[in-house]
PDB file of C-alpha atoms in Angstrom:
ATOM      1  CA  UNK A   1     107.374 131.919  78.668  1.00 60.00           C
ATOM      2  CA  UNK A   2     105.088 130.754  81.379  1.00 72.00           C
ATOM      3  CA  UNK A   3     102.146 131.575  80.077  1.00 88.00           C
ATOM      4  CA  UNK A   4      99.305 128.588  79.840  1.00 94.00           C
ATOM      5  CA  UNK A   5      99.761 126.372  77.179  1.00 97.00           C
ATOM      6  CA  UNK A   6      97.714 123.843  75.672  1.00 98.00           C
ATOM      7  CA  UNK A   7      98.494 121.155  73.225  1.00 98.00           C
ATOM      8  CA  UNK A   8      95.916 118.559  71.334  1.00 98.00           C
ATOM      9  CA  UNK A   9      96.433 115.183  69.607  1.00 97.00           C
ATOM     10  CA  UNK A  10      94.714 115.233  66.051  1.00 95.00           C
ATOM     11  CA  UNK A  11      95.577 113.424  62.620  1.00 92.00           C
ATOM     12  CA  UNK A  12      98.126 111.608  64.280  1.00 94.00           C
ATOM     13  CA  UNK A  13     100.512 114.610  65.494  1.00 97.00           C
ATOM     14  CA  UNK A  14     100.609 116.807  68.932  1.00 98.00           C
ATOM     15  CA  UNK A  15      99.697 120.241  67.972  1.00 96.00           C
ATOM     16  CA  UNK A  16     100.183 123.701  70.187  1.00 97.00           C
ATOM     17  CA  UNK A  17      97.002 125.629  70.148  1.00 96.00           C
ATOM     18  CA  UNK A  18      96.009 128.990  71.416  1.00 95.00           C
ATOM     19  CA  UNK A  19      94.819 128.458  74.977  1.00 92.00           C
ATOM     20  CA  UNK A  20      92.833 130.989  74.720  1.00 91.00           C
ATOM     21  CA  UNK A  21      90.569 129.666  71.576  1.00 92.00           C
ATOM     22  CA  UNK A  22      88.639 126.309  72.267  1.00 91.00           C
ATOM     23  CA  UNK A  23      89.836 122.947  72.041  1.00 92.00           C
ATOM     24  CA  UNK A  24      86.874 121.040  72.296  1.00 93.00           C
ATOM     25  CA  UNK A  25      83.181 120.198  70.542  1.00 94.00           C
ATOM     26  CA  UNK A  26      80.646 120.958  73.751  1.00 94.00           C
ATOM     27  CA  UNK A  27      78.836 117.693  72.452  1.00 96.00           C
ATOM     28  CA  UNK A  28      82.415 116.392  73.995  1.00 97.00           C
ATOM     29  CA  UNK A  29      81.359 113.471  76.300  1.00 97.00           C
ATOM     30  CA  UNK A  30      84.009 114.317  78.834  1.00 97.00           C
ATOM     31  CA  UNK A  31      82.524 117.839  79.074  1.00 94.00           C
ATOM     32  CA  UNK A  32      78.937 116.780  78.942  1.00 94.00           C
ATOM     33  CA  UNK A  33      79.314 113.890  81.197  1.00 95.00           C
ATOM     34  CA  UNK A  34      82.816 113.904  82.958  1.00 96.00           C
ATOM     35  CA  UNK A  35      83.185 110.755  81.130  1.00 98.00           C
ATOM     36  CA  UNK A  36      87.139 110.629  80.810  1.00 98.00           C
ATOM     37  CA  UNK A  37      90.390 110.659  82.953  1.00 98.00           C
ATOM     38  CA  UNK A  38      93.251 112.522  83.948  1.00 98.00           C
ATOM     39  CA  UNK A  39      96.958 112.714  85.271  1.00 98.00           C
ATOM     40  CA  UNK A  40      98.430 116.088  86.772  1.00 98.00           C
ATOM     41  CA  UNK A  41     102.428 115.591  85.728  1.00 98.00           C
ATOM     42  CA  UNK A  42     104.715 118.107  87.557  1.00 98.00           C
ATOM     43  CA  UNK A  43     107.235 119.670  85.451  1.00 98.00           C
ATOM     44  CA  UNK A  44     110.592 120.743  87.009  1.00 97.00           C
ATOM     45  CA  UNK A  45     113.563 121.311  85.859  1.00 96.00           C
ATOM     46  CA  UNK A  46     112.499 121.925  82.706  1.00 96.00           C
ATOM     47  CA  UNK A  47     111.055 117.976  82.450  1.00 97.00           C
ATOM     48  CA  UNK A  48     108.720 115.447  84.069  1.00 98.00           C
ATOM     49  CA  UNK A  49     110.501 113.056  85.450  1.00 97.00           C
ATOM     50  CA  UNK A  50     107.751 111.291  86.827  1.00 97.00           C
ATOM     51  CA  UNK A  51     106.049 111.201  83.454  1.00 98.00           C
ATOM     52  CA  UNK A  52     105.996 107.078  83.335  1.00 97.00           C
ATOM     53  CA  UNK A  53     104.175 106.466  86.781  1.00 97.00           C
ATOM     54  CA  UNK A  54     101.566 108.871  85.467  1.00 98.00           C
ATOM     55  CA  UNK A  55     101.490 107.132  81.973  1.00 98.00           C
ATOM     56  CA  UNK A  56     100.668 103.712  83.914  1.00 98.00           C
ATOM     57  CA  UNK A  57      98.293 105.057  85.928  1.00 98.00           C
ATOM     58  CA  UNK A  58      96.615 106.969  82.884  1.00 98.00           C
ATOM     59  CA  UNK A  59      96.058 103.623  80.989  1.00 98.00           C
ATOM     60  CA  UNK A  60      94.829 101.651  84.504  1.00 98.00           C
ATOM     61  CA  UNK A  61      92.391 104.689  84.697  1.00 98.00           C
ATOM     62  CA  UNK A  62      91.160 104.295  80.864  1.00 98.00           C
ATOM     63  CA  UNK A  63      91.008 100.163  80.704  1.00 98.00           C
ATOM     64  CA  UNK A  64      88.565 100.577  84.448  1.00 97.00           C
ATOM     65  CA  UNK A  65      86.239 103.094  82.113  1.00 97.00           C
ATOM     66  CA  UNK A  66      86.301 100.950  79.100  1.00 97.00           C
ATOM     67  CA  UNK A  67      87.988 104.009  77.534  1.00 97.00           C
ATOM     68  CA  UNK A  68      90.124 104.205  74.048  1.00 97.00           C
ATOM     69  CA  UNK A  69      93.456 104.892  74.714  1.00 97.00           C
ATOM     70  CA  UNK A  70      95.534 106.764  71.834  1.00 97.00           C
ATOM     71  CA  UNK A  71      99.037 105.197  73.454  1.00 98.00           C
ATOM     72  CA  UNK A  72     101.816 106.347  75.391  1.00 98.00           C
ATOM     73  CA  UNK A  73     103.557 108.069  72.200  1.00 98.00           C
ATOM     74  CA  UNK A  74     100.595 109.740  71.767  1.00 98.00           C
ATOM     75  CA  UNK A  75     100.492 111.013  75.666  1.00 98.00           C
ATOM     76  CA  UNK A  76     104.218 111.640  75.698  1.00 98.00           C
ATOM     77  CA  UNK A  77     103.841 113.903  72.235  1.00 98.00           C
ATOM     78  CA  UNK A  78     100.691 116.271  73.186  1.00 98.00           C
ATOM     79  CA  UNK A  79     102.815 116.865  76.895  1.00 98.00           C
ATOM     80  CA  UNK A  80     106.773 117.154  75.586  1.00 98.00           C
ATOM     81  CA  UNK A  81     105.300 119.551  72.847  1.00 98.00           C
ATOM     82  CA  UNK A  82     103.954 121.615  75.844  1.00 98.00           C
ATOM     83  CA  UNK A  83     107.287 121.725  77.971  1.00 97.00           C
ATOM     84  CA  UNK A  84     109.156 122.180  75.236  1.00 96.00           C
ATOM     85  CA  UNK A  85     111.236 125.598  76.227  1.00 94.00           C
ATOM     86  CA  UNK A  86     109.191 125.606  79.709  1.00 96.00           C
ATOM     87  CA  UNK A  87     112.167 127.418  82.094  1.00 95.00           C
ATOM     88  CA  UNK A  88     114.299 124.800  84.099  1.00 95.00           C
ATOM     89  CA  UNK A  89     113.223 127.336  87.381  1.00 96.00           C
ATOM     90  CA  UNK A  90     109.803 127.189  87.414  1.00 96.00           C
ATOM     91  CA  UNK A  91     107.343 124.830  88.858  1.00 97.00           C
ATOM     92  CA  UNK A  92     104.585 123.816  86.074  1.00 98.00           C
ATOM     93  CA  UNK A  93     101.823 121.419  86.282  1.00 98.00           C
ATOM     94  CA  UNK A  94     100.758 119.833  83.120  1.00 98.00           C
ATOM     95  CA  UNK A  95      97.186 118.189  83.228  1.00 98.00           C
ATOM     96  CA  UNK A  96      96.618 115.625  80.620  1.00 98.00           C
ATOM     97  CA  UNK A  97      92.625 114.746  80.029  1.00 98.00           C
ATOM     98  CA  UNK A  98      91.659 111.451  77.812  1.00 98.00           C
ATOM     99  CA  UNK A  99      87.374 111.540  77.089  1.00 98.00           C
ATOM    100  CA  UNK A 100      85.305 109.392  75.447  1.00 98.00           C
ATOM    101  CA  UNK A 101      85.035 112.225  72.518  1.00 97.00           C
ATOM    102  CA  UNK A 102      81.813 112.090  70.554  1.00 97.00           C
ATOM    103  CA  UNK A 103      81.326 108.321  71.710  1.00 95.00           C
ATOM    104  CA  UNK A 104      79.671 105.541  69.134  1.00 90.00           C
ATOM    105  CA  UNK A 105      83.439 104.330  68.068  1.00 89.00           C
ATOM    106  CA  UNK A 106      84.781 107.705  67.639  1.00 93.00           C
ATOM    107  CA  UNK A 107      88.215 108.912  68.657  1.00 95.00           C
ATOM    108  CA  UNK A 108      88.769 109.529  72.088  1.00 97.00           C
ATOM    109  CA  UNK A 109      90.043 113.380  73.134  1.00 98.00           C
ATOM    110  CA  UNK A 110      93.466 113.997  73.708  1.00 98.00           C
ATOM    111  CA  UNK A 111      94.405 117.478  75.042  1.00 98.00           C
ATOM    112  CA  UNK A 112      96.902 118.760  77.839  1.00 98.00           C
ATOM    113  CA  UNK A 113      97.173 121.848  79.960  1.00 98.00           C
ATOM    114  CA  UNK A 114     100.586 123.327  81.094  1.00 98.00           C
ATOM    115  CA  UNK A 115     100.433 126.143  83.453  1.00 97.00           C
ATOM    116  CA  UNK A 116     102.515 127.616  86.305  1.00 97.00           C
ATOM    117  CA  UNK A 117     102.167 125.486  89.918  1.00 97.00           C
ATOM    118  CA  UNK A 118      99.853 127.665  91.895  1.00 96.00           C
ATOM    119  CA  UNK A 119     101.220 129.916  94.655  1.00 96.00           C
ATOM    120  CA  UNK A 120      98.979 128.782  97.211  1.00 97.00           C
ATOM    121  CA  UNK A 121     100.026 125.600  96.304  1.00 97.00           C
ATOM    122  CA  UNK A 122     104.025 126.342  96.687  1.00 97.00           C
ATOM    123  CA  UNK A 123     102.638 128.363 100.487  1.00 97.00           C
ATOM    124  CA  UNK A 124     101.402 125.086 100.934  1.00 97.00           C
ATOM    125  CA  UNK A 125     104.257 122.863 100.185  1.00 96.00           C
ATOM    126  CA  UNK A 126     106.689 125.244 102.608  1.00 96.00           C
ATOM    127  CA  UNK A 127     104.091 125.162 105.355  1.00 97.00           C
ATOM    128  CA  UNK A 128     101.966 122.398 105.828  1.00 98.00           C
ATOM    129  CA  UNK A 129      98.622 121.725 105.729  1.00 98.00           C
ATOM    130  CA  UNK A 130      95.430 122.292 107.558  1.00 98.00           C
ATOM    131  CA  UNK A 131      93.372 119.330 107.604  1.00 98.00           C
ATOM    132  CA  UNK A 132      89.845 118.208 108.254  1.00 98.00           C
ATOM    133  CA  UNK A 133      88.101 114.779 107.742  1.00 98.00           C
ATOM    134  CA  UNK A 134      84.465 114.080 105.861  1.00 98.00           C
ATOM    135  CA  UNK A 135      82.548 111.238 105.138  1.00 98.00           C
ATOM    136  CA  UNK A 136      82.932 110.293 101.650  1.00 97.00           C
ATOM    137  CA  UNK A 137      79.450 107.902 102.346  1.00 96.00           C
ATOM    138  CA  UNK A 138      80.527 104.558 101.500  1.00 95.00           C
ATOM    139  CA  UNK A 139      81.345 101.604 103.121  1.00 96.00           C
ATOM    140  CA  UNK A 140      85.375 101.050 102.771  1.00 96.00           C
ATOM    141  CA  UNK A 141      84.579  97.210 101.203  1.00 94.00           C
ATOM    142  CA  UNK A 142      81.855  98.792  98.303  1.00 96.00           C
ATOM    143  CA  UNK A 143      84.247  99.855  95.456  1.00 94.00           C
ATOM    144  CA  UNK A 144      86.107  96.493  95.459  1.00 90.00           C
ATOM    145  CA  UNK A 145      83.172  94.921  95.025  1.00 91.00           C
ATOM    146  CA  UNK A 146      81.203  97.064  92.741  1.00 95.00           C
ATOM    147  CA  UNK A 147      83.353  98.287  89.978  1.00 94.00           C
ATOM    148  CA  UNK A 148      80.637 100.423  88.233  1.00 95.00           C
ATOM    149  CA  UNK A 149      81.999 103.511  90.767  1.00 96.00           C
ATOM    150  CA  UNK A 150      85.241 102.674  89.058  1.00 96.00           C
ATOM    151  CA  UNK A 151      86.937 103.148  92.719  1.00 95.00           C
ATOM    152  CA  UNK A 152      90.954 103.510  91.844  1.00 96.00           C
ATOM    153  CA  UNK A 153      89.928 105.504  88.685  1.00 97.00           C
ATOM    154  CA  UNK A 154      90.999 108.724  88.100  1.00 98.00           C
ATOM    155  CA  UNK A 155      88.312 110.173  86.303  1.00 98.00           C
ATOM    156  CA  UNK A 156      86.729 113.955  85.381  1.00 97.00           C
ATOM    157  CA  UNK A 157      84.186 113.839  87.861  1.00 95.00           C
ATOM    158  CA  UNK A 158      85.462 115.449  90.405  1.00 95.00           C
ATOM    159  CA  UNK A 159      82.628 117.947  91.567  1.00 96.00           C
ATOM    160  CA  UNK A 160      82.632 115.941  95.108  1.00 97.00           C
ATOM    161  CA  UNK A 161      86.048 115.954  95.519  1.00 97.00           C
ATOM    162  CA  UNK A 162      85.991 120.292  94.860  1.00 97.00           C
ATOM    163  CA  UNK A 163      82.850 120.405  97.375  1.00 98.00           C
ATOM    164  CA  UNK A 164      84.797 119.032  99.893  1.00 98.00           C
ATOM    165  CA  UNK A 165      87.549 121.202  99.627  1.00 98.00           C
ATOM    166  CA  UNK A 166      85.046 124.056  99.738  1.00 98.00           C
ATOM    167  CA  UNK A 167      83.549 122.547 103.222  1.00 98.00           C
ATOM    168  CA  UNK A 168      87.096 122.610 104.236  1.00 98.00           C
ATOM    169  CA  UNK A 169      87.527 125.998 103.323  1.00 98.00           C
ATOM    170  CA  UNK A 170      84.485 126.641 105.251  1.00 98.00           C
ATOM    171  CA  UNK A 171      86.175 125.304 108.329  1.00 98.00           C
ATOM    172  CA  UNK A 172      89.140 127.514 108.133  1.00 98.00           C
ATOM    173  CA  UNK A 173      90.906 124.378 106.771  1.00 98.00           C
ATOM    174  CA  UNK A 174      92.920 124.066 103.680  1.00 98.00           C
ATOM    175  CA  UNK A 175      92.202 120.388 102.700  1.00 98.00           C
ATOM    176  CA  UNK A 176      90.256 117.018 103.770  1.00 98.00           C
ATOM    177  CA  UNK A 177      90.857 113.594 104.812  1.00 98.00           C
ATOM    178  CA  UNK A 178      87.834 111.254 103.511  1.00 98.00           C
ATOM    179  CA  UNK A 179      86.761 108.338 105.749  1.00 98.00           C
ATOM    180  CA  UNK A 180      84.511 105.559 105.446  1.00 98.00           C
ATOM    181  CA  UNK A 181      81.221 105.146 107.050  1.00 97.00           C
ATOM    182  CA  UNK A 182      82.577 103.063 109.614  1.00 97.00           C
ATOM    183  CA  UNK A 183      85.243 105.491 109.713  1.00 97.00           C
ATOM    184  CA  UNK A 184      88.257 103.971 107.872  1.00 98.00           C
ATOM    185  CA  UNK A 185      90.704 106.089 106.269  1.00 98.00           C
ATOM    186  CA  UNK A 186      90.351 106.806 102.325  1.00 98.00           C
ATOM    187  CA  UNK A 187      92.185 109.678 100.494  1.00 98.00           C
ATOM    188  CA  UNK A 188      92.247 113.264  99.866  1.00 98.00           C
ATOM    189  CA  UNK A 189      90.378 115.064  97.457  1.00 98.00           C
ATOM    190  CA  UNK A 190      93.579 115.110  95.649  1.00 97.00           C
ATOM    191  CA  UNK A 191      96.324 113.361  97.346  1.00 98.00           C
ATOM    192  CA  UNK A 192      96.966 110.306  99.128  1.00 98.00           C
ATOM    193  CA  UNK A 193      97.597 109.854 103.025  1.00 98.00           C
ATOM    194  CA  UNK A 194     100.543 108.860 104.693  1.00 98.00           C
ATOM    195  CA  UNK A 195     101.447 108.670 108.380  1.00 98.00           C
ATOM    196  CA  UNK A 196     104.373 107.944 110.401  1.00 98.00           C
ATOM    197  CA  UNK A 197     103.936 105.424 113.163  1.00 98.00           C
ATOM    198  CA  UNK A 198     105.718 102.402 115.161  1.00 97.00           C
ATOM    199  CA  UNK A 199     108.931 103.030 113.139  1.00 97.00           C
ATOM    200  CA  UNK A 200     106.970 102.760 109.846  1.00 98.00           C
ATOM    201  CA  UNK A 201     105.346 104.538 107.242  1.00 98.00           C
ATOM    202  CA  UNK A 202     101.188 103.594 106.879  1.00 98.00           C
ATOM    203  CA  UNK A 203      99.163 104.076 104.159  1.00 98.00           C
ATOM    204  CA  UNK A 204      95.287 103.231 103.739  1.00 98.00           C
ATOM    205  CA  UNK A 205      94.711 100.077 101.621  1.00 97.00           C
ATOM    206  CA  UNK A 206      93.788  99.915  97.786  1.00 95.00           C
ATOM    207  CA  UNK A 207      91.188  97.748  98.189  1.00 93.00           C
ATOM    208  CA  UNK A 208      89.334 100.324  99.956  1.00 95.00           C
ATOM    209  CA  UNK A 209      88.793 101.907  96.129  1.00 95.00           C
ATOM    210  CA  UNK A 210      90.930 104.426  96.746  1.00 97.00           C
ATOM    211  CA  UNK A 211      93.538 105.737  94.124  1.00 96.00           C
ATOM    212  CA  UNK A 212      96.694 104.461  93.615  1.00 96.00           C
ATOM    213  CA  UNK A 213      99.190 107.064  94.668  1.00 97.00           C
ATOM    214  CA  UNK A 214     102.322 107.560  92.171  1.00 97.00           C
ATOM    215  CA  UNK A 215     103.970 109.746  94.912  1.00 98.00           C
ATOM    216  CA  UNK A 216     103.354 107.133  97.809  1.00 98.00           C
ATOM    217  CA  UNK A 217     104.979 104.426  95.185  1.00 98.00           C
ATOM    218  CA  UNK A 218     107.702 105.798  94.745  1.00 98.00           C
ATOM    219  CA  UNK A 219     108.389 107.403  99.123  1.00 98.00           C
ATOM    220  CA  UNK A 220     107.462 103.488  99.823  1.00 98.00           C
ATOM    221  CA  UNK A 221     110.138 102.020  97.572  1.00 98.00           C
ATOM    222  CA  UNK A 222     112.833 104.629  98.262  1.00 98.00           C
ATOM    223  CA  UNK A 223     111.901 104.178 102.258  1.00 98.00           C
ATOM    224  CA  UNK A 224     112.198 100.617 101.824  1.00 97.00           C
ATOM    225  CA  UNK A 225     115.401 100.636 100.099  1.00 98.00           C
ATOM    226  CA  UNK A 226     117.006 103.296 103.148  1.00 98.00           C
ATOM    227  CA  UNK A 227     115.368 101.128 105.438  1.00 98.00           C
ATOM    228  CA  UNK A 228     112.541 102.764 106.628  1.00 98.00           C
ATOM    229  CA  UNK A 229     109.546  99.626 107.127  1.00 98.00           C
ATOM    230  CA  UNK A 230     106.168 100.613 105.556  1.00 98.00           C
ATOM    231  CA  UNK A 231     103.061  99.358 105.743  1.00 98.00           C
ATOM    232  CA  UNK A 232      99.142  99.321 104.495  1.00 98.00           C
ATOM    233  CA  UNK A 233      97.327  99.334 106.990  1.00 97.00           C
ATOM    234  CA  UNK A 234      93.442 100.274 107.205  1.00 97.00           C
ATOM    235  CA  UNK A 235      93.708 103.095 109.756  1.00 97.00           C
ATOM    236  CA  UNK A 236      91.377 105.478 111.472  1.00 98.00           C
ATOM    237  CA  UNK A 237      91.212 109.169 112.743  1.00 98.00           C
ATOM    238  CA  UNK A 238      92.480 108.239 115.904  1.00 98.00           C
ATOM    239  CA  UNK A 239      95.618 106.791 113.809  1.00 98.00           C
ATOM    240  CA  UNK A 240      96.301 110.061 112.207  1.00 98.00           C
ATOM    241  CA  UNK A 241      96.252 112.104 115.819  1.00 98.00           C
ATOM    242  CA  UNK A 242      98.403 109.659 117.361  1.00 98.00           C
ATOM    243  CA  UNK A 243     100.549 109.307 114.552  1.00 98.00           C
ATOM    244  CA  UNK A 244     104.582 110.608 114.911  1.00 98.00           C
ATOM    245  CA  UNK A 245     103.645 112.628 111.339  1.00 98.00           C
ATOM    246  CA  UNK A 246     101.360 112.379 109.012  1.00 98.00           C
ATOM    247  CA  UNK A 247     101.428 114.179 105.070  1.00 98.00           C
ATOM    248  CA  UNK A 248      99.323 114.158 101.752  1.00 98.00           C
ATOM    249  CA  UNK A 249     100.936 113.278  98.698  1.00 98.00           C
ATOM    250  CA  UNK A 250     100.128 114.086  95.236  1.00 98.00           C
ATOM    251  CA  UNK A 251     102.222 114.746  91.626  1.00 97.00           C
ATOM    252  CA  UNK A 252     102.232 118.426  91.735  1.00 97.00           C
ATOM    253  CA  UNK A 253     102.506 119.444  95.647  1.00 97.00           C
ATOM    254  CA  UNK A 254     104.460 116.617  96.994  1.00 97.00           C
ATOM    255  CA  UNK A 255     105.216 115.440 100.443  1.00 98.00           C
ATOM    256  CA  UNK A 256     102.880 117.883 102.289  1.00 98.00           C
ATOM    257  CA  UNK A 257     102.843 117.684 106.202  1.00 98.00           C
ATOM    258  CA  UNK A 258      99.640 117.527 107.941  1.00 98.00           C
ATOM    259  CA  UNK A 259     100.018 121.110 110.666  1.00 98.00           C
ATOM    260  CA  UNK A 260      96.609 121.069 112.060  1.00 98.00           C
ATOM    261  CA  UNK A 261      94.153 117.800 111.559  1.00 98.00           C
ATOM    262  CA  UNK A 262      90.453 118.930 112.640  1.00 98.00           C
ATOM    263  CA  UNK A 263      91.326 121.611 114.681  1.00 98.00           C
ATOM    264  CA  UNK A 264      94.135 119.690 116.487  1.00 98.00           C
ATOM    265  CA  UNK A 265      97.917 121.227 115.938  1.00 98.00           C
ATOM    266  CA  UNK A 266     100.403 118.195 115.391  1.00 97.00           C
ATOM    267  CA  UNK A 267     104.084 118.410 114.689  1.00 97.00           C
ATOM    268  CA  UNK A 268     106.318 116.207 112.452  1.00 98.00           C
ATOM    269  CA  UNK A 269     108.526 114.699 114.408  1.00 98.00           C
ATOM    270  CA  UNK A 270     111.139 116.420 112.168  1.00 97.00           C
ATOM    271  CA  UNK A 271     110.517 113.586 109.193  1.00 98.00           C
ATOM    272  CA  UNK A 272     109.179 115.570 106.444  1.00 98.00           C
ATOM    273  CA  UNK A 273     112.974 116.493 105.324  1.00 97.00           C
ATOM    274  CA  UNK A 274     113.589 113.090 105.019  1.00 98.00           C
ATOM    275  CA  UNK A 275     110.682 112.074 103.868  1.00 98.00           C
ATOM    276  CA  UNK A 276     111.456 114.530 101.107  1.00 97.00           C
ATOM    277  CA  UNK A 277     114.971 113.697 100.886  1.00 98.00           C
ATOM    278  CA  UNK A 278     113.671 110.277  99.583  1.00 98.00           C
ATOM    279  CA  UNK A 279     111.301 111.558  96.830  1.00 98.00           C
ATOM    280  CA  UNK A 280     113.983 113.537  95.658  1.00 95.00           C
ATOM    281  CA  UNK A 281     116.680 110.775  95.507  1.00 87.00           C
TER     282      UNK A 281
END
């Protein structure tokens, strides 16, 4: 019952397929060229209940590529035909790719992925995170003002973002912290940062290019609502090490507190329970 499982819009209709068979032409553009998007939608409980925040972003991603979008129906069919009969008690992470297809006006690909949530990736929800930062070698200002890199994007090409979790592996480390080249704080690979400072909750601005977080959205409004001030705020290294706590958050792994941050230990200050109380609320 947990099993990968793979599902594909065609003629109109979400269709199960045998993962195991393939899915896609290799003259596929998003193969070929990583030209096409993505959304990783957790599944729990037996349903995503964070499917709409992903469905936003998914669209945001495709109109910033100049990218055909098949519609939300479309996206809702190809992933509810996948969780469909997924059990209620386990974890699944359902990746949803939109390409470009065979470009010239053709159709765009629609296909989704449902699989299990990794166990290192549970180990690292229960435990924390080691941490180190890289360069991602751009100015903080450059995406804003040159949307060609499509900065806030979520697109296939993602072979930097996998290197530097490699380098980080390297290290001893389990994931990265990209800065700026004057040393401003960006992203994760994957995730989005978060830190806990002043009374408030900080995150790194948008206009830095980065990627809207769908997890941070929705801590920020639940803090705000309980009380808890937040803030963006362009921060630096020195931020994080000084910071009360400090997490990554993403779709699939959550509110994940920062352990060690470039060979430094750091504690929590004992907010990552609520800090997860209020995702789960």
């Amino acid at each position: 019952m947990t099993s990968a499982r793979v599902a594909v819009w065609t003629d109109g209709g979400a269709r199960v397929v045998d993962p195991t068979q393939p899915v896609v032409t290799a003259l596929d553009l998003g193969l070929g060229r990583g030209d096409g998007c993505f959304e990783s939608v957790l599944v729990t409980g037996g349903s995503t209940p964070q499917l709409a925040g992903h469905l936003s972003r998914l669209r945001r991603s495709a109109a910033l590529m100049e990218l055909a979008h098949p519609g939300d129906d479309a996206v809702r069919a190809v992933v509810g035909a996948l969780v469909a009969g997924w059990p209620g008690e386990v974890d699944g992470a359902c990746r949803v790719f939109l390409t470009r297809g065979l470009g010239d006006g053709t159709p765009p690909t629609l296909l989704a992925l449902l699989a299990p949530v990794p166990a290192e990736t549970l180990r690292q929800r229960a435990q924390g995170v080691s941490v180190v930062t890289l360069t991602l070698g751009l100015a903080a200002d450059v995406r804003a003002a040159s949307p060609w890199l499509l900065g806030g994007a979520k697109t296939l090409s993602y072979a930097v973002n996998m290197a530097a979790l490699r380098e980080a592996h390297r290290r001893g480390a389990d994931d990265v912290v990209f800065t700026s080249l004057e040393g401003q704080l960006l992203e994760g690979p994957t995730s989005t940062v978060v830190w806990a400072a002043g009374g408030r909750l900080h995150t790194p601005p948008p206009e830095t290019g980065i990627l809207a977080g769908t997890t941070q959205a929705r801590l920020f409004a639940a803090a705000k609502a309980d009380g808890w001030p937040t803030a963006v705020t362009p921060g630096t290294v020195a931020d994080l090490h000084a910071a009360d706590a400090v997490w990554l958050l993403s779709g699939i792994r959550g509110a994940t507190a920062v352990v060690r941050l470039d060979g430094a230990d750091r504690g929590d200050a004992g907010l990552t329970a609520r800090v997860r109380e209020l995702l789960a609320g």
